[in-house]
Amino acid sequence: MIESVLIANRGEIAARIIKTAEKMGIRTVSLFTETDRGTPHTQLADKAVFLPDLPGHGEPYLDIERIITVARAEQVDAIHPGYGFLSENPEFAAACQKAGITFMGPDADAIRLMGDKGAAKQKMIENGVPCIPGYNGADQSDETLAIEAEKIGLPVLIKAAAGGGGRGMRLVEDMNDFESLLASARAEAASAFGSDAVILEKALTTVRHIEVQVAADAHGNVVHLFERDCTCQRRNQKVIEEAPSTVLEEDLRERLGADAVQAARSINYRGVGTVEFLMLPSGEYYFIEMNTRLQVEHPVTEYITGIDLVDWQFRIASDAPLPKEQADITFTGHAIEVRLYAEDPDENFLPQTGTVLEWSPATLPHIRNDHMIVPGRDISARYDPMIAKVIAWGESREQARRRLAKALRGQRLAGFRTNCAFLLRCLEHDYFRDNELDTGFIARLLDEPKAPVPHPLEQVAVASTYLVECRKWQSGPTDWSSLGNPFRHWHYKIEDTLKSCQVSIDGDRVRYQDPDSAVILDIRFEETGPHSMIGWIDDQAHPFTFWEENGETVLDFGEHTLALTANPFAAERDGDGASDNTIVAPMAGKIIAVEAQAGDRVDKGQAVILLEAMKMEHRLCVPRDAKVDRVSARIGDQVARGDILLALEAED
């Protein structure tokens, strides 16, 4: 059995691997950069090794030579790559083998084959695994690809040949757009995977994304651990995952599992991995790719099967046979996972940065929280914006769904915006409740108007902000005058609308009167943390977190997030219109493309700067037709949020 392991990863997956290793008595060594100093995975490991940023070396977690050097120095038996970073890098697997260190995953040949989408597809066709019609040839000229796209028929999908996860993927619905979409896909693929090669596939509509968990040992044993339904996606990125799929009849489940096992067996796979399929309403399904690593969504499989997949990884890497045969693997109940991101859904899911001011996950029965959140630490733009996974199990899908929604409502997180309200919106949608899903579900949901914010939440938000402001002005929280507690006019801006009301404060209570109503509300506040409160109206509790952000108070009620500007002494005034003349960085990141220079004429909506942050690319567009006055952004620049990148000539 492996006795020591180095985890070449960070955050929640590193912490999760360490916990299983600890149960098995395996010594652990973690890595950390300056950004990750003091995070949970560095504290849980038996030893943590610092990887400083070195000029010319790039991201430390991607530096194969340095990681191997640390592994040798620490005399570990194995390296676990987690997911992301080097987990599907064949050169890393080969370097481990050359150094005499066990790589906890398949060999370099299997990773390389499955990493090449065209070669992987051809291998599956040869072994009888159904594949989507398309083109995966060696001729990568624009002309050939356009001809092949015409043959396949629209809509057609352009996909990066060397990677997955939605990067380097573009949907073509009009051949007039093919050239520009191909160029865009190539550029993103080259940036993400180091290769601009692509394949083409017939774009299937009204499909589900079903993936099968497989495991294979060095003794020829290959099994599946049933399927996960990952249909809820946004731009080909998984948002909600569940297991098992409730739309599969038993014979279809068996056929899917058998094809997944055949896929793994055909490449002499060793380790745990995931074979992914798209399934039509008819039950027909097609192979799309194989992920040769542990998946982000592996906890839902662990919940229903009772099997620790990381434990199995350690056993397989130690040359032990699989702990169970296929007939002995069963599942019970249903599990659902959501990915909690530091992003603002109301701003096109723009990644967010900030300091964790307060964090309290919901500790409820049958709820699992895998996270990397530490109060007082900064959420950086350096890494992926996923900060936690919340997983619920139930005896039925509906019970798991309700438990998960309750857990999301019950957690407390302050300091930056997240997608929590968006996740609840998905979970509570009739289509999700009724399991009437396909991969276009979230796109359609985003086209629907959002439910208005319930009036009590706005009243609580206004009253709480007034309470906090009063405590800043005076030593005590009570308004006082010789006339008792008077009402004051309180001006505020909420969601870009200027409003006013009358308020009065007495201890932890705020009396609130809307100017259009004679009704006076008595709102009592209970502090539950440094940045969290409960607002009580009669016997109804409204818990929320709050923090300051760019001059606003942000209040997160779980299903709704409000931004309120306290403006008690100023009347409405016009803005200076500066935003129409400049493009500023919406968050910290790196400039990777500049498409305009001083003197150029640009059209409204034209993308002029490409900013990379949190492993995502953000196209910054001009707000109006204009002439460029100056460009301060340069390719390679690291910019901070709010930096002016480009200025337009002022309007006449």
CSV table of C-alpha atoms in Angstrom, one decimal, residues 330-573:
chain,number,residue,atom,x,y,z
A,330,THR,CA,-25.4,-1.1,-5.8
A,331,PHE,CA,-26.9,2.4,-5.2
A,332,THR,CA,-29.4,3.8,-2.8
A,333,GLY,CA,-31.4,7.0,-3.0
A,334,HIS,CA,-30.5,10.1,-4.9
A,335,ALA,CA,-27.8,12.8,-4.6
A,336,ILE,CA,-27.6,16.3,-6.1
A,337,GLU,CA,-24.6,18.6,-6.2
A,338,VAL,CA,-24.3,22.3,-7.0
A,339,ARG,CA,-21.2,24.3,-7.6
A,340,LEU,CA,-21.0,27.5,-5.6
A,341,TYR,CA,-19.0,30.2,-7.5
A,342,ALA,CA,-17.7,33.6,-6.7
A,343,GLU,CA,-19.5,35.3,-9.6
A,344,ASP,CA,-22.3,37.7,-10.2
A,345,PRO,CA,-25.1,36.2,-12.3
A,346,ASP,CA,-26.7,39.6,-12.7
A,347,GLU,CA,-23.5,40.8,-14.5
A,348,ASN,CA,-23.3,38.0,-17.0
A,349,PHE,CA,-21.7,35.7,-14.3
A,350,LEU,CA,-18.7,38.0,-13.9
A,351,PRO,CA,-16.2,36.4,-11.5
A,352,GLN,CA,-15.9,38.2,-8.2
A,353,THR,CA,-13.0,38.8,-5.8
A,354,GLY,CA,-13.1,40.0,-2.2
A,355,THR,CA,-12.4,39.1,1.4
A,356,VAL,CA,-14.4,36.4,3.2
A,357,LEU,CA,-15.9,38.4,6.0
A,358,GLU,CA,-18.1,35.6,7.3
A,359,TRP,CA,-18.7,32.0,6.3
A,360,SER,CA,-21.0,29.5,7.9
A,361,PRO,CA,-22.0,26.5,5.8
A,362,ALA,CA,-25.3,24.7,6.6
A,363,THR,CA,-24.7,21.7,8.9
A,364,LEU,CA,-27.8,19.6,8.2
A,365,PRO,CA,-28.3,15.9,8.0
A,366,HIS,CA,-27.4,14.3,4.7
A,367,ILE,CA,-25.6,17.5,3.5
A,368,ARG,CA,-21.9,17.6,2.5
A,369,ASN,CA,-20.0,20.8,2.1
A,370,ASP,CA,-16.7,20.5,0.2
A,371,HIS,CA,-15.1,24.0,0.3
A,372,MET,CA,-12.0,26.1,0.5
A,373,ILE,CA,-13.5,29.1,2.3
A,374,VAL,CA,-11.7,30.6,5.3
A,375,PRO,CA,-12.9,33.8,7.0
A,376,GLY,CA,-10.5,36.6,6.6
A,377,ARG,CA,-8.9,35.3,3.5
A,378,ASP,CA,-9.1,36.9,0.0
A,379,ILE,CA,-10.8,35.2,-2.9
A,380,SER,CA,-8.3,35.8,-5.7
A,381,ALA,CA,-8.8,36.2,-9.5
A,382,ARG,CA,-5.8,33.9,-9.9
A,383,TYR,CA,-7.7,30.6,-9.9
A,384,ASP,CA,-11.0,29.1,-10.9
A,385,PRO,CA,-14.0,30.9,-9.2
A,386,MET,CA,-15.5,27.7,-7.8
A,387,ILE,CA,-15.3,28.1,-4.0
A,388,ALA,CA,-17.5,25.3,-2.7
A,389,LYS,CA,-19.6,22.3,-3.6
A,390,VAL,CA,-22.8,21.6,-1.7
A,391,ILE,CA,-24.2,18.0,-2.0
A,392,ALA,CA,-27.4,16.6,-0.6
A,393,TRP,CA,-28.7,13.0,-0.4
A,394,GLY,CA,-32.3,11.9,-0.1
A,395,GLU,CA,-34.3,8.7,-0.4
A,396,SER,CA,-35.9,10.3,-3.5
A,397,ARG,CA,-34.8,13.0,-6.0
A,398,GLU,CA,-37.4,15.4,-4.6
A,399,GLN,CA,-36.2,14.9,-1.0
A,400,ALA,CA,-32.6,15.5,-2.1
A,401,ARG,CA,-33.7,18.6,-4.0
A,402,ARG,CA,-35.5,20.1,-1.0
A,403,ARG,CA,-32.6,19.3,1.3
A,404,LEU,CA,-30.2,21.0,-1.0
A,405,ALA,CA,-32.3,24.1,-1.4
A,406,LYS,CA,-32.6,24.3,2.4
A,407,ALA,CA,-28.9,24.0,2.8
A,408,LEU,CA,-28.2,26.9,0.3
A,409,ARG,CA,-30.7,29.1,2.1
A,410,GLY,CA,-29.1,28.2,5.5
A,411,GLN,CA,-25.5,29.0,4.6
A,412,ARG,CA,-24.0,32.4,5.5
A,413,LEU,CA,-21.4,34.0,3.3
A,414,ALA,CA,-20.4,37.7,3.2
A,415,GLY,CA,-17.7,39.6,1.4
A,416,PHE,CA,-18.5,39.1,-2.3
A,417,ARG,CA,-21.3,38.0,-4.6
A,418,THR,CA,-22.0,34.4,-5.4
A,419,ASN,CA,-24.3,32.4,-7.7
A,420,CYS,CA,-26.3,31.1,-4.7
A,421,ALA,CA,-29.5,32.8,-5.7
A,422,PHE,CA,-29.1,31.6,-9.3
A,423,LEU,CA,-28.7,28.0,-8.0
A,424,LEU,CA,-31.8,28.3,-5.9
A,425,ARG,CA,-33.7,29.7,-9.0
A,426,CYS,CA,-32.6,26.6,-10.9
A,427,LEU,CA,-33.5,24.1,-8.2
A,428,GLU,CA,-37.0,25.7,-7.6
A,429,HIS,CA,-37.9,25.9,-11.3
A,430,ASP,CA,-40.8,23.8,-12.3
A,431,TYR,CA,-38.8,22.1,-15.1
A,432,PHE,CA,-36.1,21.1,-12.6
A,433,ARG,CA,-38.7,19.9,-10.0
A,434,ASP,CA,-40.4,17.8,-12.7
A,435,ASN,CA,-37.1,16.6,-14.2
A,436,GLU,CA,-38.1,17.9,-17.6
A,437,LEU,CA,-34.5,18.9,-18.5
A,438,ASP,CA,-32.1,19.1,-21.5
A,439,THR,CA,-28.8,21.0,-21.9
A,440,GLY,CA,-30.7,24.1,-23.0
A,441,PHE,CA,-32.6,24.4,-19.7
A,442,ILE,CA,-30.4,27.1,-18.1
A,443,ALA,CA,-30.2,29.2,-21.3
A,444,ARG,CA,-34.0,29.3,-21.4
A,445,LEU,CA,-34.2,30.0,-17.7
A,446,LEU,CA,-32.0,33.0,-18.2
A,447,ASP,CA,-34.3,34.4,-20.9
A,448,GLU,CA,-37.2,34.3,-18.4
A,449,PRO,CA,-37.8,37.5,-16.3
A,450,LYS,CA,-36.6,37.2,-12.8
A,451,ALA,CA,-39.1,37.1,-10.0
A,452,PRO,CA,-39.4,40.6,-8.4
A,453,VAL,CA,-37.8,41.0,-5.0
A,454,PRO,CA,-40.4,40.5,-2.3
A,455,HIS,CA,-41.3,43.8,-0.7
A,456,PRO,CA,-40.4,42.8,2.9
A,457,LEU,CA,-36.8,42.1,1.8
A,458,GLU,CA,-36.4,45.7,0.5
A,459,GLN,CA,-37.9,47.0,3.8
A,460,VAL,CA,-35.5,44.9,5.8
A,461,ALA,CA,-32.6,46.0,3.6
A,462,VAL,CA,-33.4,49.7,4.0
A,463,ALA,CA,-34.1,49.5,7.7
A,464,SER,CA,-30.9,47.4,8.4
A,465,THR,CA,-28.8,49.8,6.4
A,466,TYR,CA,-30.2,52.7,8.4
A,467,LEU,CA,-29.4,50.9,11.6
A,468,VAL,CA,-25.8,50.3,10.6
A,469,GLU,CA,-25.4,53.9,9.4
A,470,CYS,CA,-26.8,55.3,12.7
A,471,ARG,CA,-24.3,53.3,14.6
A,472,LYS,CA,-21.6,55.0,12.6
A,473,TRP,CA,-22.8,58.4,13.4
A,474,GLN,CA,-23.2,58.2,17.2
A,475,SER,CA,-22.0,56.3,20.2
A,476,GLY,CA,-25.4,54.7,20.9
A,477,PRO,CA,-27.9,53.1,18.5
A,478,THR,CA,-30.9,55.1,19.7
A,479,ASP,CA,-32.1,58.3,18.0
A,480,TRP,CA,-32.9,60.9,20.6
A,481,SER,CA,-34.5,64.2,20.9
A,482,SER,CA,-36.7,66.1,23.3
A,483,LEU,CA,-39.6,64.9,21.3
A,484,GLY,CA,-38.8,61.2,21.6
A,485,ASN,CA,-37.8,59.1,18.7
A,486,PRO,CA,-38.6,61.2,15.6
A,487,PHE,CA,-39.1,59.9,12.1
A,488,ARG,CA,-36.4,60.9,9.7
A,489,HIS,CA,-36.5,61.1,5.9
A,490,TRP,CA,-34.1,58.5,4.5
A,491,HIS,CA,-33.0,58.7,0.9
A,492,TYR,CA,-31.5,55.6,-0.7
A,493,LYS,CA,-30.8,54.1,-4.1
A,494,ILE,CA,-31.6,50.5,-4.7
A,495,GLU,CA,-31.1,48.6,-8.0
A,496,ASP,CA,-30.4,52.0,-9.7
A,497,THR,CA,-33.7,53.6,-8.5
A,498,LEU,CA,-33.8,56.5,-6.1
A,499,LYS,CA,-36.3,56.1,-3.3
A,500,SER,CA,-37.1,57.6,0.1
A,501,CYS,CA,-38.9,56.5,3.3
A,502,GLN,CA,-39.3,57.6,6.9
A,503,VAL,CA,-37.5,55.7,9.6
A,504,SER,CA,-36.9,55.8,13.3
A,505,ILE,CA,-34.6,53.7,15.5
A,506,ASP,CA,-34.9,52.4,19.0
A,507,GLY,CA,-32.3,50.0,20.1
A,508,ASP,CA,-32.4,47.0,17.8
A,509,ARG,CA,-35.7,48.0,16.3
A,510,VAL,CA,-36.4,50.2,13.3
A,511,ARG,CA,-39.8,51.7,12.6
A,512,TYR,CA,-40.3,52.0,8.9
A,513,GLN,CA,-42.9,53.9,6.9
A,514,ASP,CA,-43.2,53.9,3.2
A,515,PRO,CA,-44.1,57.4,1.9
A,516,ASP,CA,-47.0,56.0,-0.1
A,517,SER,CA,-48.5,54.2,2.8
A,518,ALA,CA,-49.7,55.0,6.3
A,519,VAL,CA,-48.6,51.6,7.6
A,520,ILE,CA,-45.7,51.6,10.0
A,521,LEU,CA,-43.6,48.4,10.3
A,522,ASP,CA,-41.8,47.5,13.4
A,523,ILE,CA,-38.7,45.6,12.3
A,524,ARG,CA,-36.5,44.0,14.9
A,525,PHE,CA,-32.9,43.0,14.2
A,526,GLU,CA,-31.0,40.1,15.7
A,527,GLU,CA,-27.2,40.0,15.0
A,528,THR,CA,-26.0,36.5,14.2
A,529,GLY,CA,-22.5,37.3,13.2
A,530,PRO,CA,-20.2,40.2,12.3
A,531,HIS,CA,-21.8,40.5,8.9
A,532,SER,CA,-25.1,38.7,9.3
A,533,MET,CA,-28.5,39.6,10.8
A,534,ILE,CA,-32.0,38.4,11.0
A,535,GLY,CA,-34.7,41.0,10.3
A,536,TRP,CA,-38.0,40.1,12.1
A,537,ILE,CA,-41.3,41.5,10.8
A,538,ASP,CA,-43.9,40.1,13.2
A,539,ASP,CA,-43.0,36.4,13.5
A,540,GLN,CA,-41.4,36.2,10.0
A,541,ALA,CA,-37.6,35.8,9.9
A,542,HIS,CA,-35.5,37.3,7.1
A,543,PRO,CA,-31.9,36.2,7.5
A,544,PHE,CA,-29.2,37.9,5.5
A,545,THR,CA,-25.5,38.8,5.2
A,546,PHE,CA,-24.2,42.3,4.4
A,547,TRP,CA,-21.0,44.0,3.4
A,548,GLU,CA,-19.7,47.2,1.7
A,549,GLU,CA,-18.8,47.0,-2.0
A,550,ASN,CA,-17.8,50.0,-4.1
A,551,GLY,CA,-19.7,52.5,-2.0
A,552,GLU,CA,-22.8,50.3,-1.8
A,553,THR,CA,-24.2,48.0,0.9
A,554,VAL,CA,-24.8,44.5,-0.6
A,555,LEU,CA,-27.4,42.4,1.2
A,556,ASP,CA,-27.6,38.7,0.4
A,557,PHE,CA,-30.9,37.1,1.4
A,558,GLY,CA,-30.1,33.7,-0.2
A,559,GLU,CA,-32.6,33.8,-3.1
A,560,HIS,CA,-32.2,37.5,-3.7
A,561,THR,CA,-29.2,39.9,-3.5
A,562,LEU,CA,-29.8,43.6,-3.2
A,563,ALA,CA,-27.4,46.5,-3.6
A,564,LEU,CA,-28.3,49.7,-1.7
A,565,THR,CA,-26.6,53.0,-1.6
A,566,ALA,CA,-27.3,55.0,1.6
A,567,ASN,CA,-27.7,58.7,0.6
A,568,PRO,CA,-29.5,60.3,3.5
A,569,PHE,CA,-28.5,64.0,2.9
A,570,ALA,CA,-28.4,64.2,-0.9
A,571,ALA,CA,-31.2,64.5,-3.4
A,572,GLU,CA,-31.1,62.8,-6.8
A,573,ARG,CA,-28.4,64.0,-9.1
